[in-house]
Each structure stands twice: as C-alpha cells, then as structure tokens.
Short mmCIF file of C-alpha atoms (C1' of nucleotides) in Angstrom, two decimals:
data_model
loop_
_atom_site.label_atom_id
_atom_site.label_comp_id
_atom_site.label_asym_id
_atom_site.label_seq_id
_atom_site.Cartn_x
_atom_site.Cartn_y
_atom_site.Cartn_z
CA UNK A 1 -103.93 -133.43 -45.55
CA UNK A 2 -107.47 -132.62 -45.03
CA UNK A 3 -108.62 -129.15 -45.94
CA UNK A 4 -109.90 -126.95 -43.11
CA UNK A 5 -113.55 -126.38 -43.25
CA UNK A 6 -114.49 -122.91 -41.93
CA UNK A 7 -118.11 -122.31 -41.64
CA UNK A 8 -120.12 -119.43 -39.93
CA UNK A 9 -123.05 -120.17 -37.40
CA UNK A 10 -125.39 -119.10 -40.18
CA UNK A 11 -123.83 -121.32 -42.71
CA UNK A 12 -123.69 -124.36 -40.17
CA UNK A 13 -127.39 -124.14 -39.81
CA UNK A 14 -127.90 -124.28 -43.45
CA UNK A 15 -125.46 -127.08 -43.87
CA UNK A 16 -127.33 -129.01 -41.10
CA UNK A 17 -130.52 -128.85 -42.93
CA UNK A 18 -128.99 -130.17 -46.07
CA UNK A 19 -127.34 -132.99 -44.27
CA UNK A 20 -130.49 -133.77 -42.39
CA UNK A 21 -132.99 -133.63 -45.00
CA UNK A 22 -130.80 -134.00 -48.25
CA UNK A 23 -130.47 -131.75 -51.32
CA UNK A 24 -133.00 -129.06 -51.43
CA UNK A 25 -133.77 -125.70 -53.14
CA UNK A 26 -133.40 -122.29 -51.62
CA UNK A 27 -137.06 -122.22 -50.99
CA UNK A 28 -136.90 -125.50 -49.01
CA UNK A 29 -134.10 -124.51 -46.82
CA UNK A 30 -135.48 -120.97 -46.14
CA UNK A 31 -138.71 -122.41 -45.23
CA UNK A 32 -137.05 -124.67 -42.70
CA UNK A 33 -134.88 -121.93 -41.49
CA UNK A 34 -137.88 -119.53 -40.93
CA UNK A 35 -139.36 -122.01 -38.36
CA UNK A 36 -136.32 -121.10 -35.92
CA UNK A 37 -135.14 -117.55 -37.10
CA UNK A 38 -136.59 -114.97 -39.41
CA UNK A 39 -134.84 -113.54 -42.24
CA UNK A 40 -135.61 -112.65 -45.68
CA UNK A 41 -135.58 -114.86 -48.61
CA UNK A 42 -133.02 -113.11 -50.40
CA UNK A 43 -130.77 -113.45 -47.27
CA UNK A 44 -130.81 -117.19 -47.36
CA UNK A 45 -130.39 -117.09 -51.19
CA UNK A 46 -127.49 -114.91 -50.86
CA UNK A 47 -126.02 -117.01 -48.08
CA UNK A 48 -126.07 -120.16 -50.05
CA UNK A 49 -124.72 -118.50 -53.08
CA UNK A 50 -121.72 -117.56 -50.95
CA UNK A 51 -121.45 -121.00 -49.72
CA UNK A 52 -121.29 -122.41 -53.27
CA UNK A 53 -118.54 -119.99 -54.05
CA UNK A 54 -116.70 -121.20 -50.93
CA UNK A 55 -117.44 -124.79 -51.99
CA UNK A 56 -119.34 -125.52 -48.92
CA UNK A 57 -122.33 -126.51 -51.46
CA UNK A 58 -122.79 -127.79 -54.95
CA UNK A 59 -125.80 -127.20 -57.04
CA UNK A 60 -127.55 -128.45 -60.02
CA UNK A 61 -130.29 -126.61 -62.22
CA UNK A 62 -133.64 -128.04 -62.17
CA UNK A 63 -136.14 -125.99 -64.02
CA UNK A 64 -135.86 -122.50 -63.07
CA UNK A 65 -134.57 -123.28 -59.71
CA UNK A 66 -131.34 -124.76 -58.30
CA UNK A 67 -131.01 -127.76 -55.99
CA UNK A 68 -128.28 -127.48 -53.47
CA UNK A 69 -126.33 -130.18 -51.82
CA UNK A 70 -123.92 -130.04 -48.98
CA UNK A 71 -120.42 -130.48 -50.49
CA UNK A 72 -118.47 -131.13 -47.29
CA UNK A 73 -118.61 -134.23 -45.29
CA UNK A 74 -120.79 -133.99 -42.17
CA UNK A 75 -118.56 -135.85 -39.78
CA UNK A 76 -115.44 -134.02 -41.02
CA UNK A 77 -117.05 -130.58 -40.65
CA UNK A 78 -118.55 -131.23 -37.27
CA UNK A 79 -115.40 -132.57 -36.08
CA UNK A 80 -113.49 -129.76 -36.93
CA UNK A 81 -116.01 -127.22 -35.32
CA UNK A 82 -115.93 -129.20 -32.10
CA UNK A 83 -112.20 -129.38 -32.02
CA UNK A 84 -111.99 -125.75 -32.48
CA UNK A 85 -114.32 -125.22 -29.49
CA UNK A 86 -112.51 -127.55 -27.45
CA UNK A 87 -109.29 -125.92 -28.17
CA UNK A 88 -110.53 -122.40 -27.41
CA UNK A 89 -112.86 -122.85 -24.75
CA UNK A 90 -111.67 -125.95 -22.88
CA UNK A 91 -108.06 -125.77 -22.97
CA UNK A 92 -107.78 -128.63 -25.37
CA UNK A 93 -109.60 -131.01 -23.26
CA UNK A 94 -112.43 -132.87 -25.03
CA UNK A 95 -113.42 -134.61 -21.88
CA UNK A 96 -113.90 -131.43 -20.00
CA UNK A 97 -116.25 -130.43 -22.90
CA UNK A 98 -117.98 -133.69 -22.83
CA UNK A 99 -118.71 -133.30 -19.02
CA UNK A 100 -120.21 -129.88 -19.64
CA UNK A 101 -122.36 -131.09 -22.38
CA UNK A 102 -123.61 -133.92 -20.31
CA UNK A 103 -123.98 -131.78 -17.17
CA UNK A 104 -126.17 -129.35 -18.85
CA UNK A 105 -128.17 -131.49 -20.92
CA UNK A 106 -130.91 -133.57 -19.46
CA UNK A 107 -130.02 -136.80 -21.39
CA UNK A 108 -132.35 -139.69 -21.10
CA UNK A 109 -131.28 -142.99 -19.51
CA UNK A 110 -131.45 -144.39 -23.07
CA UNK A 111 -128.95 -141.81 -24.40
CA UNK A 112 -126.63 -142.48 -21.70
CA UNK A 113 -126.66 -146.00 -22.14
CA UNK A 114 -125.60 -145.47 -25.82
CA UNK A 115 -122.80 -143.51 -24.62
CA UNK A 116 -121.66 -146.01 -22.42
CA UNK A 117 -121.89 -148.77 -25.07
CA UNK A 118 -119.87 -146.30 -27.27
CA UNK A 119 -117.41 -145.79 -24.47
CA UNK A 120 -116.91 -149.79 -24.10
CA UNK A 121 -116.45 -150.16 -27.87
CA UNK A 122 -113.84 -147.51 -27.71
CA UNK A 123 -112.10 -148.90 -24.65
CA UNK A 124 -111.75 -152.36 -25.87
CA UNK A 125 -110.27 -151.52 -29.23
CA UNK B 1 -133.53 -115.23 -16.07
CA UNK B 2 -129.84 -115.47 -16.73
CA UNK B 3 -128.46 -113.10 -19.41
CA UNK B 4 -126.91 -114.40 -22.46
CA UNK B 5 -123.17 -114.51 -22.64
CA UNK B 6 -122.04 -113.91 -26.07
CA UNK B 7 -118.31 -113.89 -26.60
CA UNK B 8 -116.06 -114.30 -29.71
CA UNK B 9 -113.46 -116.87 -30.29
CA UNK B 10 -110.68 -114.42 -29.38
CA UNK B 11 -112.65 -113.30 -26.29
CA UNK B 12 -113.20 -116.78 -25.24
CA UNK B 13 -109.32 -117.40 -25.26
CA UNK B 14 -108.86 -114.40 -22.93
CA UNK B 15 -111.59 -115.54 -20.79
CA UNK B 16 -109.94 -118.74 -20.65
CA UNK B 17 -106.68 -117.55 -19.42
CA UNK B 18 -108.35 -115.60 -16.72
CA UNK B 19 -110.34 -118.50 -15.68
CA UNK B 20 -107.36 -120.72 -15.52
CA UNK B 21 -104.81 -118.39 -13.99
CA UNK B 22 -106.73 -115.93 -12.19
CA UNK B 23 -106.82 -111.97 -12.38
CA UNK B 24 -104.03 -110.58 -14.56
CA UNK B 25 -102.83 -107.58 -16.25
CA UNK B 26 -103.03 -107.03 -19.96
CA UNK B 27 -99.10 -107.87 -20.10
CA UNK B 28 -99.67 -111.29 -18.40
CA UNK B 29 -102.65 -112.16 -20.71
CA UNK B 30 -100.79 -110.99 -23.75
CA UNK B 31 -97.55 -112.95 -22.94
CA UNK B 32 -99.74 -116.13 -22.48
CA UNK B 33 -101.80 -115.54 -25.60
CA UNK B 34 -98.46 -115.03 -27.51
CA UNK B 35 -97.47 -118.34 -26.85
CA UNK B 36 -100.22 -119.68 -29.18
CA UNK B 37 -100.83 -117.01 -31.58
CA UNK B 38 -99.09 -113.65 -32.49
CA UNK B 39 -100.70 -110.43 -32.28
CA UNK B 40 -99.58 -107.06 -31.01
CA UNK B 41 -99.73 -105.90 -27.45
CA UNK B 42 -102.34 -103.21 -28.37
CA UNK B 43 -104.46 -105.81 -29.90
CA UNK B 44 -104.88 -107.63 -26.69
CA UNK B 45 -105.31 -104.33 -24.77
CA UNK B 46 -108.16 -103.17 -27.11
CA UNK B 47 -109.54 -106.61 -26.96
CA UNK B 48 -109.87 -106.52 -23.16
CA UNK B 49 -111.12 -103.03 -23.07
CA UNK B 50 -113.93 -103.98 -25.31
CA UNK B 51 -114.65 -107.00 -23.08
CA UNK B 52 -114.61 -104.58 -20.12
CA UNK B 53 -117.41 -102.61 -21.78
CA UNK B 54 -119.35 -105.63 -22.57
CA UNK B 55 -118.87 -106.45 -18.91
CA UNK B 56 -117.19 -109.86 -19.72
CA UNK B 57 -114.27 -108.55 -17.64
CA UNK B 58 -113.86 -106.27 -14.57
CA UNK B 59 -110.87 -104.51 -13.42
CA UNK B 60 -109.13 -102.59 -10.79
CA UNK B 61 -106.11 -100.17 -10.91
CA UNK B 62 -103.00 -101.24 -9.45
CA UNK B 63 -100.22 -98.90 -9.97
CA UNK B 64 -100.15 -97.64 -13.45
CA UNK B 65 -101.67 -100.91 -14.72
CA UNK B 66 -105.03 -102.61 -14.46
CA UNK B 67 -105.69 -105.89 -13.14
CA UNK B 68 -108.49 -107.84 -14.90
CA UNK B 69 -110.78 -110.42 -13.78
CA UNK B 70 -113.10 -112.67 -15.66
CA UNK B 71 -116.70 -111.16 -15.00
CA UNK B 72 -118.73 -114.11 -16.17
CA UNK B 73 -119.02 -117.48 -14.76
CA UNK B 74 -116.98 -120.29 -16.26
CA UNK B 75 -119.51 -122.99 -16.03
CA UNK B 76 -122.31 -120.85 -17.25
CA UNK B 77 -120.32 -119.25 -20.21
CA UNK B 78 -119.08 -122.63 -21.31
CA UNK B 79 -122.50 -124.34 -20.93
CA UNK B 80 -124.08 -121.54 -23.23
CA UNK B 81 -121.41 -122.01 -25.91
CA UNK B 82 -121.77 -125.63 -25.96
CA UNK B 83 -125.47 -125.37 -25.97
CA UNK B 84 -125.44 -123.10 -28.96
CA UNK B 85 -122.98 -125.42 -30.83
CA UNK B 86 -125.31 -128.34 -30.02
CA UNK B 87 -128.48 -126.48 -31.42
CA UNK B 88 -126.98 -125.30 -34.44
CA UNK B 89 -124.63 -127.88 -35.45
CA UNK B 90 -126.18 -131.08 -33.93
CA UNK B 91 -129.79 -130.60 -34.25
CA UNK B 92 -130.08 -130.28 -30.53
CA UNK B 93 -128.65 -133.61 -29.75
CA UNK B 94 -126.03 -133.40 -26.98
CA UNK B 95 -125.13 -137.06 -27.45
CA UNK B 96 -124.40 -136.62 -31.03
CA UNK B 97 -121.85 -134.00 -30.12
CA UNK B 98 -120.31 -136.15 -27.37
CA UNK B 99 -119.85 -139.02 -29.76
CA UNK B 100 -118.39 -136.73 -32.24
CA UNK B 101 -115.96 -135.36 -29.76
CA UNK B 102 -115.28 -138.65 -28.28
CA UNK B 103 -114.60 -140.16 -31.69
CA UNK B 104 -112.35 -137.41 -32.85
CA UNK B 105 -110.41 -137.40 -29.49
CA UNK B 106 -107.77 -139.94 -28.50
CA UNK B 107 -108.93 -140.26 -25.02
CA UNK B 108 -107.00 -142.39 -22.46
CA UNK B 109 -108.47 -145.21 -20.79
CA UNK B 110 -108.56 -143.38 -17.58
CA UNK B 111 -110.35 -140.23 -19.05
CA UNK B 112 -113.04 -142.91 -20.57
CA UNK B 113 -113.21 -144.36 -17.09
CA UNK B 114 -113.92 -140.78 -15.56
CA UNK B 115 -116.60 -140.27 -17.93
CA UNK B 116 -118.14 -143.61 -17.23
CA UNK B 117 -118.20 -142.91 -13.65
CA UNK B 118 -119.77 -139.67 -14.34
CA UNK B 119 -122.57 -141.37 -16.40
CA UNK B 120 -123.35 -143.79 -13.67
CA UNK B 121 -123.64 -141.04 -11.06
CA UNK B 122 -125.90 -139.13 -13.39
CA UNK B 123 -128.14 -142.21 -14.07
CA UNK B 124 -128.57 -143.18 -10.61
CA UNK B 125 -129.68 -139.78 -9.39
"C1'" DT C 1 -85.56 -84.73 -11.46
"C1'" DC C 2 -85.99 -86.08 -15.85
"C1'" DA C 3 -85.58 -89.55 -19.36
"C1'" DA C 4 -86.69 -93.99 -20.82
"C1'" DA C 5 -89.83 -97.62 -20.46
"C1'" DT C 6 -94.27 -99.19 -19.90
"C1'" DC C 7 -98.79 -98.42 -20.01
"C1'" DT C 8 -103.58 -96.82 -21.34
"C1'" DA C 9 -106.71 -94.44 -24.46
"C1'" DC C 10 -108.71 -93.72 -28.71
"C1'" DG C 11 -109.41 -93.71 -33.41
"C1'" DA C 12 -108.81 -95.74 -37.96
"C1'" DT C 13 -108.81 -99.55 -41.12
"C1'" DG C 14 -109.35 -103.85 -43.47
"C1'" DA C 15 -111.80 -108.15 -43.30
"C1'" DT C 16 -115.83 -110.63 -42.69
"C1'" DT C 17 -120.77 -111.39 -41.80
"C1'" DA C 18 -125.46 -110.89 -42.31
"C1'" DT C 19 -129.01 -108.48 -44.30
"C1'" DC C 20 -131.88 -106.98 -47.82
"C1'" DG C 21 -133.69 -104.23 -51.94
"C1'" DT C 22 -133.96 -104.09 -56.79
"C1'" DA C 23 -133.61 -105.68 -61.20
"C1'" DA C 24 -133.22 -109.24 -64.61
"C1'" DT C 25 -134.70 -113.88 -65.69
"C1'" DT C 26 -137.36 -117.98 -65.94
"C1'" DG C 27 -141.26 -121.17 -66.31
"C1'" DA C 28 -146.10 -122.03 -65.99
"C1'" DC C 29 -150.58 -121.35 -67.48
"C1'" DA C 30 -154.51 -118.61 -68.83
"C1'" DT D 1 -148.26 -115.98 -76.65
"C1'" DG D 2 -148.21 -112.89 -73.11
"C1'" DT D 3 -148.51 -111.98 -68.23
"C1'" DC D 4 -147.61 -113.28 -63.66
"C1'" DA D 5 -145.35 -115.30 -59.88
"C1'" DA D 6 -141.25 -117.28 -58.48
"C1'" DT D 7 -136.57 -117.41 -58.62
"C1'" DT D 8 -131.84 -115.91 -59.31
"C1'" DA D 9 -128.24 -112.34 -59.88
"C1'" DC D 10 -126.02 -108.37 -58.03
"C1'" DG D 11 -124.82 -104.78 -55.59
"C1'" DA D 12 -125.14 -102.02 -51.48
"C1'" DT D 13 -125.18 -101.50 -46.39
"C1'" DA D 14 -124.79 -101.81 -41.60
"C1'" DA D 15 -122.58 -104.51 -38.03
"C1'" DT D 16 -119.11 -106.98 -35.89
"C1'" DC D 17 -114.37 -108.39 -35.55
"C1'" DA D 18 -109.41 -108.46 -35.38
"C1'" DT D 19 -105.80 -105.63 -35.56
"C1'" DC D 20 -102.65 -102.03 -34.91
"C1'" DG D 21 -100.43 -96.99 -34.78
"C1'" DT D 22 -100.03 -92.88 -32.26
"C1'" DA D 23 -100.65 -89.96 -28.58
"C1'" DG D 24 -100.58 -89.05 -23.88
"C1'" DA D 25 -100.03 -90.48 -19.16
"C1'" DT D 26 -97.51 -92.71 -15.55
"C1'" DT D 27 -93.94 -95.19 -12.99
"C1'" DT D 28 -89.21 -96.02 -12.49
"C1'" DG D 29 -84.54 -95.72 -11.77
"C1'" DA D 30 -79.92 -93.53 -13.25
#
DNA sequence: TCAAATCTACGATGATTATCGTAATTGACA
DNA sequence: TGTCAATTACGATAATCATCGTAGATTTGA
C-alpha cells in the first residue's frame, strides 16, 4: 500500500520547483518562489526544513549550504492531490473535473489534440 | 471583477451537499456528511455558521431551525479551486492536470467518449 | 402546560500552517 | 588569520482550521 502524501499548498509550490528544476538550495528555491509571491528567506528555509522532517524532501550538504531534492514521486503526489479534490469537490467524478478544467482554460488546439490522442490510446487499451 | 472564493476542504464538502441536494438544514447536511466521515453535530453546525459569516452560505429561519443555501456559484467556485490547483501543482498547465486525472481514474469508454465530444465542440468553436 | 427533545449560540481548545526574528555557524577572501 | 556575508538552526507568534462541550432557546406532544 502506498503511503499517503499530504502536502499543503505552500509545500506543493516548493515541490513543484524541485520537480521542475531539479535539486536546489534554499536560496534557489526562494528566489524562484519570490517571483510569484513574497515571503522572507527564513520562511522558505523553515518550510523546507519542515518538509525534510516530513520526508517530503531530502538533502545533502554542499559546502555550507544544503542541496534539497524532492523525495516524493511527482506522479504519485499529484495524483493523490487531484484525487482528493475530485472526491471533495466533484463528488468523485473525475470527468466532471476534467470538463471544468477544460472549460475554464483556453487550451490551444494542439493541446486539445494531445488530449484526444491520449484518450484514444486509453480507449484502445 | 469577481471575488475570490476561498473555501477549505471541509467547507467544500458542505457546499457540495448543498449544490447537489439543494437548500437544507444543519441536520440534513450533517446526516449526509455522517455517511462519509464522522464528526459531532455541533461541529457541522459551527462550520455552517462560520460559512454564513463568510457569506459562502445564506439562510432563512423556518420554525426553530434554519434552512441554508449555498451562496456561491458552483461553476465559479469549482473553477477557481481547479485553477488554483493547476497553478500551484501543475505549473499552470490544465492539460497536465487533465492527463493526470484521466490517468489515475478508470474512466469508462462512455465517459471518454463524452470528453471527446466535448473536445470536438470546443475545437470547432 | 410543562417536560423532553431538538436546535442554535458561543466560547474554548488543540492541531496545523505560515511567517519571521535572532542567534549561531560556516565558508570565502582581503 | 580575522572579518564579513551568507546560511542554518531554533524558537516564537499569529492566523486558520476542525472539533466539541455547554448553556440557553424553541418546538412538540404527552
């Protein structure tokens, strides 16, 4: 049985950065975070230290700093979050959420085509 | 400019019940909630009172009880929640989330077909 | 009518989150 | 080597959330 990954919104933002850009220092993460929101450096630091305790992150020392890595699988973590949302907000209907997402979002034709291809593959299987 | 609707997980469950079944008393909501989770009656009551203050709900008196109604639009609230998740967890890519949702979910062929039809309509427009 | 059942109001509490200030540590380099 | 800048460690705090107990009000029906 896979463990349940429970991350807050703020933690997800950090995980997201690490998933996207790979291992990074607190400084790196903080700078990227600062582009979107503003919080103090120590806030980010503390956040990441807590995530280390929760084992959402791992780290290795490098000189005087630490390099952090996401310790949870991206697919799995994202999947669980989406599932929780589907359950609590969409009565368990993934489809309902997909339609909502597609409806609100201005997806390009190319994107829509990708989804279509994906659907086909899924249907055939 | 539309206001930002911010509801917690527990609040969403309540909203969801009201959206699905229409106006209801605390008792009604609580009984439905009790099917899934267990919490005391006063917990649900308090929750709904707070939601009233936040103007997520409205209510009218009916005898000694109050009948509550969701005061926020379902489409709009769901849309904002999904959008927030897309932003924080999927780097702003709705598609990425859709694929995640479809991947995790065992959708029936009929469901997939519905999505396909929806996509076509969206593409043509 | 009045007692029991039901409901609301309200405050308190513990847990979790998010935030940040300060102090201690470390490494770089003048 | 000694100082300065950057980093980590740690603790504190305020805000938010979820939960529930108790008291008071109201309705119902025996």
